[in-house]
Short mmCIF file of C-alpha atoms and ligand atoms in Angstrom, two decimals:
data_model
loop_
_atom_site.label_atom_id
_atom_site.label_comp_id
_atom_site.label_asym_id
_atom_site.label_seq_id
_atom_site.Cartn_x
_atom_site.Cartn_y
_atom_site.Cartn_z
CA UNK A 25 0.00 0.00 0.00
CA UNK A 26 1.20 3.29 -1.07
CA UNK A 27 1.98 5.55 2.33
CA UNK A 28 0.61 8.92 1.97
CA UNK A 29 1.21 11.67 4.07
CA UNK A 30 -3.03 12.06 5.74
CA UNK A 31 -2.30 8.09 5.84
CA UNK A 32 1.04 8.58 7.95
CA UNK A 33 -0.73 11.12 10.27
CA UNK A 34 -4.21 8.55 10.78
CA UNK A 35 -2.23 5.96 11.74
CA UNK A 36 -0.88 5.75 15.48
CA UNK A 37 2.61 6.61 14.72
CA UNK A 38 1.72 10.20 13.16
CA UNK A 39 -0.96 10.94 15.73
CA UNK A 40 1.58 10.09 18.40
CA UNK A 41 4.10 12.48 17.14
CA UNK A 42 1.09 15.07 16.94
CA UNK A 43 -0.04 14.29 20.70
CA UNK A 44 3.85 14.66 21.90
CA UNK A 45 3.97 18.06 19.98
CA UNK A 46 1.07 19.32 21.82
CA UNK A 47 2.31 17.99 24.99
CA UNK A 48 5.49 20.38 25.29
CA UNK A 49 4.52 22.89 28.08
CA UNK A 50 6.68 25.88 26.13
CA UNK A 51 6.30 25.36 22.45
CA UNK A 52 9.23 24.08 20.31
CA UNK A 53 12.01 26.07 22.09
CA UNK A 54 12.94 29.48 24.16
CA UNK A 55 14.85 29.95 20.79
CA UNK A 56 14.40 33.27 18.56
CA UNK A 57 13.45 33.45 14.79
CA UNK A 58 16.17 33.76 12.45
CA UNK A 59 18.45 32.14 15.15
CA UNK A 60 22.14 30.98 13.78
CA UNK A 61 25.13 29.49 14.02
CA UNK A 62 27.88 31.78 13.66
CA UNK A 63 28.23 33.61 10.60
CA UNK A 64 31.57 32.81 8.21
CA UNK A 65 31.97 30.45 5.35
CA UNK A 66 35.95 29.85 4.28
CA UNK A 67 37.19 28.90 0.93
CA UNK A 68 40.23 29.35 -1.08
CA UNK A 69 41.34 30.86 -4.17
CA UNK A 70 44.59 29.60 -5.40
CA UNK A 71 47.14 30.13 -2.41
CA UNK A 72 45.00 32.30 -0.17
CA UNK A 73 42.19 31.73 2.37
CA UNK A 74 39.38 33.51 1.92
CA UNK A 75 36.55 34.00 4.26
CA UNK A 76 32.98 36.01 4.06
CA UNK A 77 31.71 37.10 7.46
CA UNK A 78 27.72 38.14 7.73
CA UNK A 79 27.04 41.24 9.46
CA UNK A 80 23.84 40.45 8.95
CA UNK A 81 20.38 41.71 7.27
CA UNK A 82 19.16 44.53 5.92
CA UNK A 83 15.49 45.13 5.48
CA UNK A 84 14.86 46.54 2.36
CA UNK A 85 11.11 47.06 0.68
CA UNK A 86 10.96 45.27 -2.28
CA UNK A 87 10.10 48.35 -4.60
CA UNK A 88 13.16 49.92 -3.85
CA UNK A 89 14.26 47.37 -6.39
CA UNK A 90 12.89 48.90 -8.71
CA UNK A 91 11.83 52.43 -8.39
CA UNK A 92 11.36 53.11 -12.16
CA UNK A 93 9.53 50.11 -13.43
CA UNK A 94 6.28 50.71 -14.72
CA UNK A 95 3.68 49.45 -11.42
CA UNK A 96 2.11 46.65 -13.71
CA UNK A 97 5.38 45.08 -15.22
CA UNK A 98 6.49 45.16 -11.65
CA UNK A 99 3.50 43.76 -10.16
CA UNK A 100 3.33 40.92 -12.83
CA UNK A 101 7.07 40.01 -12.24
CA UNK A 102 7.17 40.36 -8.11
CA UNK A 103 3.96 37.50 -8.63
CA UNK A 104 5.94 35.32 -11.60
CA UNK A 105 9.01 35.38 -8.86
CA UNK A 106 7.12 35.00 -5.64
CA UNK A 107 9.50 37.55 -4.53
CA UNK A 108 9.23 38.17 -0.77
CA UNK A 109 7.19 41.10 -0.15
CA UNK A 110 6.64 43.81 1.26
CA UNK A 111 10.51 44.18 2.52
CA UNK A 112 13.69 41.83 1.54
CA UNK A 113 16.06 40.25 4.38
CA UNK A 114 19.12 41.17 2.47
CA UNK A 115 22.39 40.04 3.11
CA UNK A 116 25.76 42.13 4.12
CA UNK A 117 28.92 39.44 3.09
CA UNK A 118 32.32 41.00 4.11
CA UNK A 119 34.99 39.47 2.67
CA UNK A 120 38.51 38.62 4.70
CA UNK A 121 41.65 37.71 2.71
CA UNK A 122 44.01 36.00 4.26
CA UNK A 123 47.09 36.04 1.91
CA UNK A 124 49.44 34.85 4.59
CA UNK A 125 52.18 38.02 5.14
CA UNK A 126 48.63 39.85 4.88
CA UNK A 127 44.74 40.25 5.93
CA UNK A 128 42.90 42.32 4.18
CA UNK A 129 39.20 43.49 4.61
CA UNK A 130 37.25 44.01 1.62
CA UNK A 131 34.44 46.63 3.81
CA UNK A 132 33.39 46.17 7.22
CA UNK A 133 29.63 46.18 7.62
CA UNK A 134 27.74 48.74 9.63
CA UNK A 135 29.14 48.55 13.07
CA UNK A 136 25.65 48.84 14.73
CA UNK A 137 24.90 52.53 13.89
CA UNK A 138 22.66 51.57 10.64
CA UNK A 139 19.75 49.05 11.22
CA UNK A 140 19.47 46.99 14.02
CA UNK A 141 19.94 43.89 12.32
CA UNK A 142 23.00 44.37 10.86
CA UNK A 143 26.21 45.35 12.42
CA UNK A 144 27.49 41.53 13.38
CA UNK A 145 31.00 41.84 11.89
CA UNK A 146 32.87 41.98 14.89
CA UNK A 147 31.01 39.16 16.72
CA UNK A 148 31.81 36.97 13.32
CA UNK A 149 35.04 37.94 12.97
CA UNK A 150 35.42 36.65 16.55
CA UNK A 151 33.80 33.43 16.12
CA UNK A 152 36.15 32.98 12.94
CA UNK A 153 39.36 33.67 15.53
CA UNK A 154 40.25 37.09 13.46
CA UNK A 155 41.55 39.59 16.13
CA UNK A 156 40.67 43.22 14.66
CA UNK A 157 44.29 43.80 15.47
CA UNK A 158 45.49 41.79 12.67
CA UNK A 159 43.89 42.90 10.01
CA UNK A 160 46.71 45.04 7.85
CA UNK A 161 44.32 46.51 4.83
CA UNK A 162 40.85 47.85 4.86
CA UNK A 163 39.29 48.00 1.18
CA UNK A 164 36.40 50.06 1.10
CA UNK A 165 34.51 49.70 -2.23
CA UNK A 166 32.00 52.65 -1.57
CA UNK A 167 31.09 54.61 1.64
CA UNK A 168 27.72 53.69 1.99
CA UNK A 169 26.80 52.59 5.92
CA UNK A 170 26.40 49.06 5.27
CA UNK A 171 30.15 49.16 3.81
CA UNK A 172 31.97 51.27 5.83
CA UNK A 173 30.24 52.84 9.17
CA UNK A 174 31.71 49.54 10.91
CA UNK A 175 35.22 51.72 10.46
CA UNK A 176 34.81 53.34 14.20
CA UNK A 177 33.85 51.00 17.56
CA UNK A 178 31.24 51.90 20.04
CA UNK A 179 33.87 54.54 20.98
CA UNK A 180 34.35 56.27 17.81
CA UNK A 181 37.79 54.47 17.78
CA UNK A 182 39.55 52.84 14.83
CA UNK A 183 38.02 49.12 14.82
CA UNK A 184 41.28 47.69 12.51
CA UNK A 185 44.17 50.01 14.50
CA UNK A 186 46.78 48.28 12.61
CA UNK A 187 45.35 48.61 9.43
CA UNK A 188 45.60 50.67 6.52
CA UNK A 189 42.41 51.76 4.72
CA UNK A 190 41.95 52.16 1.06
CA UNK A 191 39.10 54.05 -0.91
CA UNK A 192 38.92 55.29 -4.15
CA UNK A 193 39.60 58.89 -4.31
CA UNK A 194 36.61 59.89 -6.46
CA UNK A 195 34.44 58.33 -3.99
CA UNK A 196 36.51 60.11 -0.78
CA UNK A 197 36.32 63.10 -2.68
CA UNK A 198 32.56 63.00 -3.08
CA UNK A 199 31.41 61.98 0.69
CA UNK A 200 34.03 64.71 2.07
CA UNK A 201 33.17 67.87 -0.11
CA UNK A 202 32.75 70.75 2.02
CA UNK A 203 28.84 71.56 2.65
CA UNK A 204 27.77 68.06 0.95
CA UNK A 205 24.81 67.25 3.34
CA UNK A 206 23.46 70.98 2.10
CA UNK A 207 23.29 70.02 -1.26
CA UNK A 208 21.78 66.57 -1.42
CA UNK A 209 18.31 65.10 -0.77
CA UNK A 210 17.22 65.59 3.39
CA UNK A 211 17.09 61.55 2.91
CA UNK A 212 20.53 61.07 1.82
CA UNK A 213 22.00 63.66 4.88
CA UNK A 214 22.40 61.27 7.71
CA UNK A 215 24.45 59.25 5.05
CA UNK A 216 26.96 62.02 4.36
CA UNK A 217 27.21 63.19 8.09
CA UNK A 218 28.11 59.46 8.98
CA UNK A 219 30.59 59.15 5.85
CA UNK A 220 32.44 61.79 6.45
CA UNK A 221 32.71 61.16 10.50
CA UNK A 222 34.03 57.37 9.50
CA UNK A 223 36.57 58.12 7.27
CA UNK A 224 37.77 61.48 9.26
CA UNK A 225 37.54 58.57 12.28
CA UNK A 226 40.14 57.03 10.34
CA UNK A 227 42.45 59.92 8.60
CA UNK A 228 45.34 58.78 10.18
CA UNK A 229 45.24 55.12 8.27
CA UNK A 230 43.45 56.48 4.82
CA UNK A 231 45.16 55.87 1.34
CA UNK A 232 42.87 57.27 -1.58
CA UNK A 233 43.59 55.49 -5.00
CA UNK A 234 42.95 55.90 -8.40
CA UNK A 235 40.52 53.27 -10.34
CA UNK A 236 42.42 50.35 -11.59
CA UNK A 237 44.85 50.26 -8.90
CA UNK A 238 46.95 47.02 -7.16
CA UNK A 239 46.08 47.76 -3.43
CA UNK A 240 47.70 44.97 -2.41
CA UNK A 241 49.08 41.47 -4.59
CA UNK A 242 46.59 40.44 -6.92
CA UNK A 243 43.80 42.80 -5.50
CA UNK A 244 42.68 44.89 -7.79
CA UNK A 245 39.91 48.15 -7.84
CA UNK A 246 38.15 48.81 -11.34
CA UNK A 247 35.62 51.98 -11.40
CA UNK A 248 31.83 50.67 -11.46
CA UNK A 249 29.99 53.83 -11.11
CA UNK A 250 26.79 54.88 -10.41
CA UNK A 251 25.80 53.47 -7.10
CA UNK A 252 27.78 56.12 -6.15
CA UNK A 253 30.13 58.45 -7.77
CA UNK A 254 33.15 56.76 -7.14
CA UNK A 255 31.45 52.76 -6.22
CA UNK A 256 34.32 50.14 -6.91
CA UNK A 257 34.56 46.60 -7.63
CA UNK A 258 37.24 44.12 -7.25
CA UNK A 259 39.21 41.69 -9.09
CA UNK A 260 41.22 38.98 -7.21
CA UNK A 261 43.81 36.52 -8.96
CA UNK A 262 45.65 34.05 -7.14
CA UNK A 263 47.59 31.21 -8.97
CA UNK A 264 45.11 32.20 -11.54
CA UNK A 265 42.00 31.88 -9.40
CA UNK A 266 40.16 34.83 -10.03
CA UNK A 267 36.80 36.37 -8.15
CA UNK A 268 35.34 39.05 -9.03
CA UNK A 269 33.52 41.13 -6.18
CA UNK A 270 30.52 43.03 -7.52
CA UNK A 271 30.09 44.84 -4.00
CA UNK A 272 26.62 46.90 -5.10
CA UNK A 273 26.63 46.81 -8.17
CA UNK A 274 23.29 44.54 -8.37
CA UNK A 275 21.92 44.50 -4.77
CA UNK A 276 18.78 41.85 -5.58
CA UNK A 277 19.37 38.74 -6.96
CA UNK A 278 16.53 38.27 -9.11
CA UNK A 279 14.91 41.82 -9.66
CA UNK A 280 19.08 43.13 -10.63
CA UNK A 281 19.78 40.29 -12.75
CA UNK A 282 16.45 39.98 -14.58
CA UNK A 283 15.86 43.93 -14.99
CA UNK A 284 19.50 45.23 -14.91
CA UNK A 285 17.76 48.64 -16.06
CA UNK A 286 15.07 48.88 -12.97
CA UNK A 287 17.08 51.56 -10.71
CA UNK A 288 17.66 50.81 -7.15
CA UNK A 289 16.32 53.27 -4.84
CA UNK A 290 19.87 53.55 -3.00
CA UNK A 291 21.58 54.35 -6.44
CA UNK A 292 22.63 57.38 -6.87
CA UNK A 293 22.62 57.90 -10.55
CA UNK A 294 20.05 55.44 -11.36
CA UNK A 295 20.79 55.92 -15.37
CA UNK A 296 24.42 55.45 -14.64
CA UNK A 297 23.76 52.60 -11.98
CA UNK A 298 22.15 50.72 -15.00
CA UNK A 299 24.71 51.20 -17.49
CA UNK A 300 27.49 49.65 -15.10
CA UNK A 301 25.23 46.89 -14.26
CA UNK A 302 24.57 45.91 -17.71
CA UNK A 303 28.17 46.26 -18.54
CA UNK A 304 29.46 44.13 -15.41
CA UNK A 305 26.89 41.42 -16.03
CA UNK A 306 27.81 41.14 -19.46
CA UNK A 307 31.59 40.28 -18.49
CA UNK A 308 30.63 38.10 -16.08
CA UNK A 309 28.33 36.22 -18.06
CA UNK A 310 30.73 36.22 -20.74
CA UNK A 311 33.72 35.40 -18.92
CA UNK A 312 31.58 32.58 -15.90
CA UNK A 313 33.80 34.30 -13.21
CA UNK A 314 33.30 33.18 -9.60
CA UNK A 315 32.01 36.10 -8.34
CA UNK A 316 30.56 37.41 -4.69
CA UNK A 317 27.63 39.47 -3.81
CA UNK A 318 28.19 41.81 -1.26
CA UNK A 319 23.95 41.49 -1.25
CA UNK A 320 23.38 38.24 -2.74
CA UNK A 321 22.38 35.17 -0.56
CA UNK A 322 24.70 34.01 2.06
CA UNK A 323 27.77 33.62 1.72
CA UNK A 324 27.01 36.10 -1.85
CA UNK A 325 28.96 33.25 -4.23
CA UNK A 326 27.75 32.36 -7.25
CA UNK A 327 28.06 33.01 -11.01
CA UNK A 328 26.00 35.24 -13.65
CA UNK A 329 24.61 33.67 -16.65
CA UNK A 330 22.60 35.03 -19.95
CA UNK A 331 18.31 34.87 -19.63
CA UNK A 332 16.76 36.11 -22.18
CA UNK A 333 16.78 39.97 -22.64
CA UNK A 334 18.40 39.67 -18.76
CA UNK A 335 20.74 37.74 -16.37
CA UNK A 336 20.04 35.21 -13.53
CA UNK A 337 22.08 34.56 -10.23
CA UNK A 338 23.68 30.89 -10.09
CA UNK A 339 24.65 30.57 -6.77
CA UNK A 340 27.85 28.37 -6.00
CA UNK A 341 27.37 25.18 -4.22
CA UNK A 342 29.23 25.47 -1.05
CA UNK A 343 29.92 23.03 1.40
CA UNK A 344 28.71 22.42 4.98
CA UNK A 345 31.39 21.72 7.46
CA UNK A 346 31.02 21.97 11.26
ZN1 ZN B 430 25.34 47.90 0.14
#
């Protein structure tokens, strides 16, 4: 006889199991929603170790996604997708490379001052066993919060004192024009106020760089504008391993990928947002790098490939080893 599930729950086994469940004076647990295990995943390219640290969510309305699509197109696609609405638990993956003679940080999460679920670096980098302390280079791709407000402590204090941080110096020159927060939308003010008090945190250990530059052995910054004036990616080559880090330069990973031309609320020239977009998905696509996400699903690895008139997000099967 063919065992189907109502038969498995009439049958004394299944209502037993039912009966225990109800039985349990507190419910399943005392544990919280969205519980975890600590939040790092390591893998290597060529000689070095790499390993992306969570500092956690970011709730994000879905429409954000897409802030010039015409309502109907959106609505039709959001209900094709079953994308999760009305907000999107977005992830923040920091990357640590651990080259041996040298750590570097590719940005450093929120540090607690942005939302309240983010802002987890520090307690990851812990449960990984990195010590702040040894971290030698801090990459910064852009100077948005959820890259580079985790700069400071709780005390306004350098969180990497021993390391040196690099930024593009289009986008330092942007966040630390005199009078900025006068000139730009009253939404994007507490953004420019909390820029410009991380990287001043941190003018002691500050390199600016031009686009294209080697910050460091086979690390590489290449201009991917738009986001914001001066937004970065990275290519890294070891023993000819390469990944490519997109940082934000598609922040969903199906409303990006399949509408490369919808504009992201958070982008700051939307028209110039999509033309990098387009133009980095095509590469990748073309060229099936590994690639992480700084915003794609934990741990943000995966690979682009060609859909139709658009892209989709392939993540990379990882492995599970505790
Ligand atoms: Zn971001």
């Amino acid at each position: 006889m063919k065992t189907s599930r109502r038969h498995f729950f009439r049958t004394g086994v299944g209502a037993g199991i039912a009966g225990a469940a109800l039985l349990t004076p507190h419910g399943p647990s005392r544990a919280q929603e969205g519980e975890q295990g600590p939040g790092f995943y390591r893998f290597r390219l060529g000689s070095w170790m790499l390993t992306v640290l969570s500092d956690g969510n970011l709730v994000v309305p879905t429409e954000l996604y897409a802030t010039n699509a015409d309502k109907a197109t959106f609505e039709a696609f959001a209900q094709a997708m079953a994308l999760p609405r009305p907000r999107y638990w977005t992830q923040t993956n920091v990357l640590l490379i651990d080259q041996g003679e040298r750590r570097i940080l590719v940005d450093c999460g929120s540090g607690g001052r942005f939302q309240e679920t983010a802002g987890h670096l520090a307690a990851n980098l812990e449960a990984a066993g990195v010590d702040p302390a040894e971290i030698d280079l801090v990459v910064i791709t852009h100077a948005h919060p959820d890259h580079c407000w985790g700069l400071l402590d709780e005390f306004d204090e350098p969180a990497f004192p021993e390391a040196e941080v690099v930024i593009g110096a289009r986008e330092h020159a942007f966040w630390t024009e005199e009078g900025l927060e006068g000139r730009v939308p009253e939404a994007m003010q507490a953004m420019v106020v909390g820029a410009r008090r991380q990287l001043e945190g941190v003018a002691d250990q500050l390199r600016t760089v031009e686009d294209g530059a080697e910050v460091a052995p086979g690390v590489r910054l290449e201009a991917a504008y738009g986001h914001t004036p001066g937004h970065s990616t990275l290519v890294l080559e070891s023993e000819g391993e390469v990944l490519f880090v997109s940082a934000d330069t598609f922040n969903h990973p199906v409303i990006s990928l399949a509408h490369p031309d919808w504009h992201l609320g958070f982008d700051f020239d939307g028209e110039t947002a999509a033309r990098t977009r387009r133009r980095v998905l095509e590469m990748l696509a073309a060229e099936g790098l590994l690639t992480l996400g700084y915003h794609m699903p934990w741990p943000g690895l995966g690979r682009v490939v060609r859909d139709g008139e658009g892209f989709r997000w392939m993540a990379e099967s990882v492995r599970w080893s505790l």
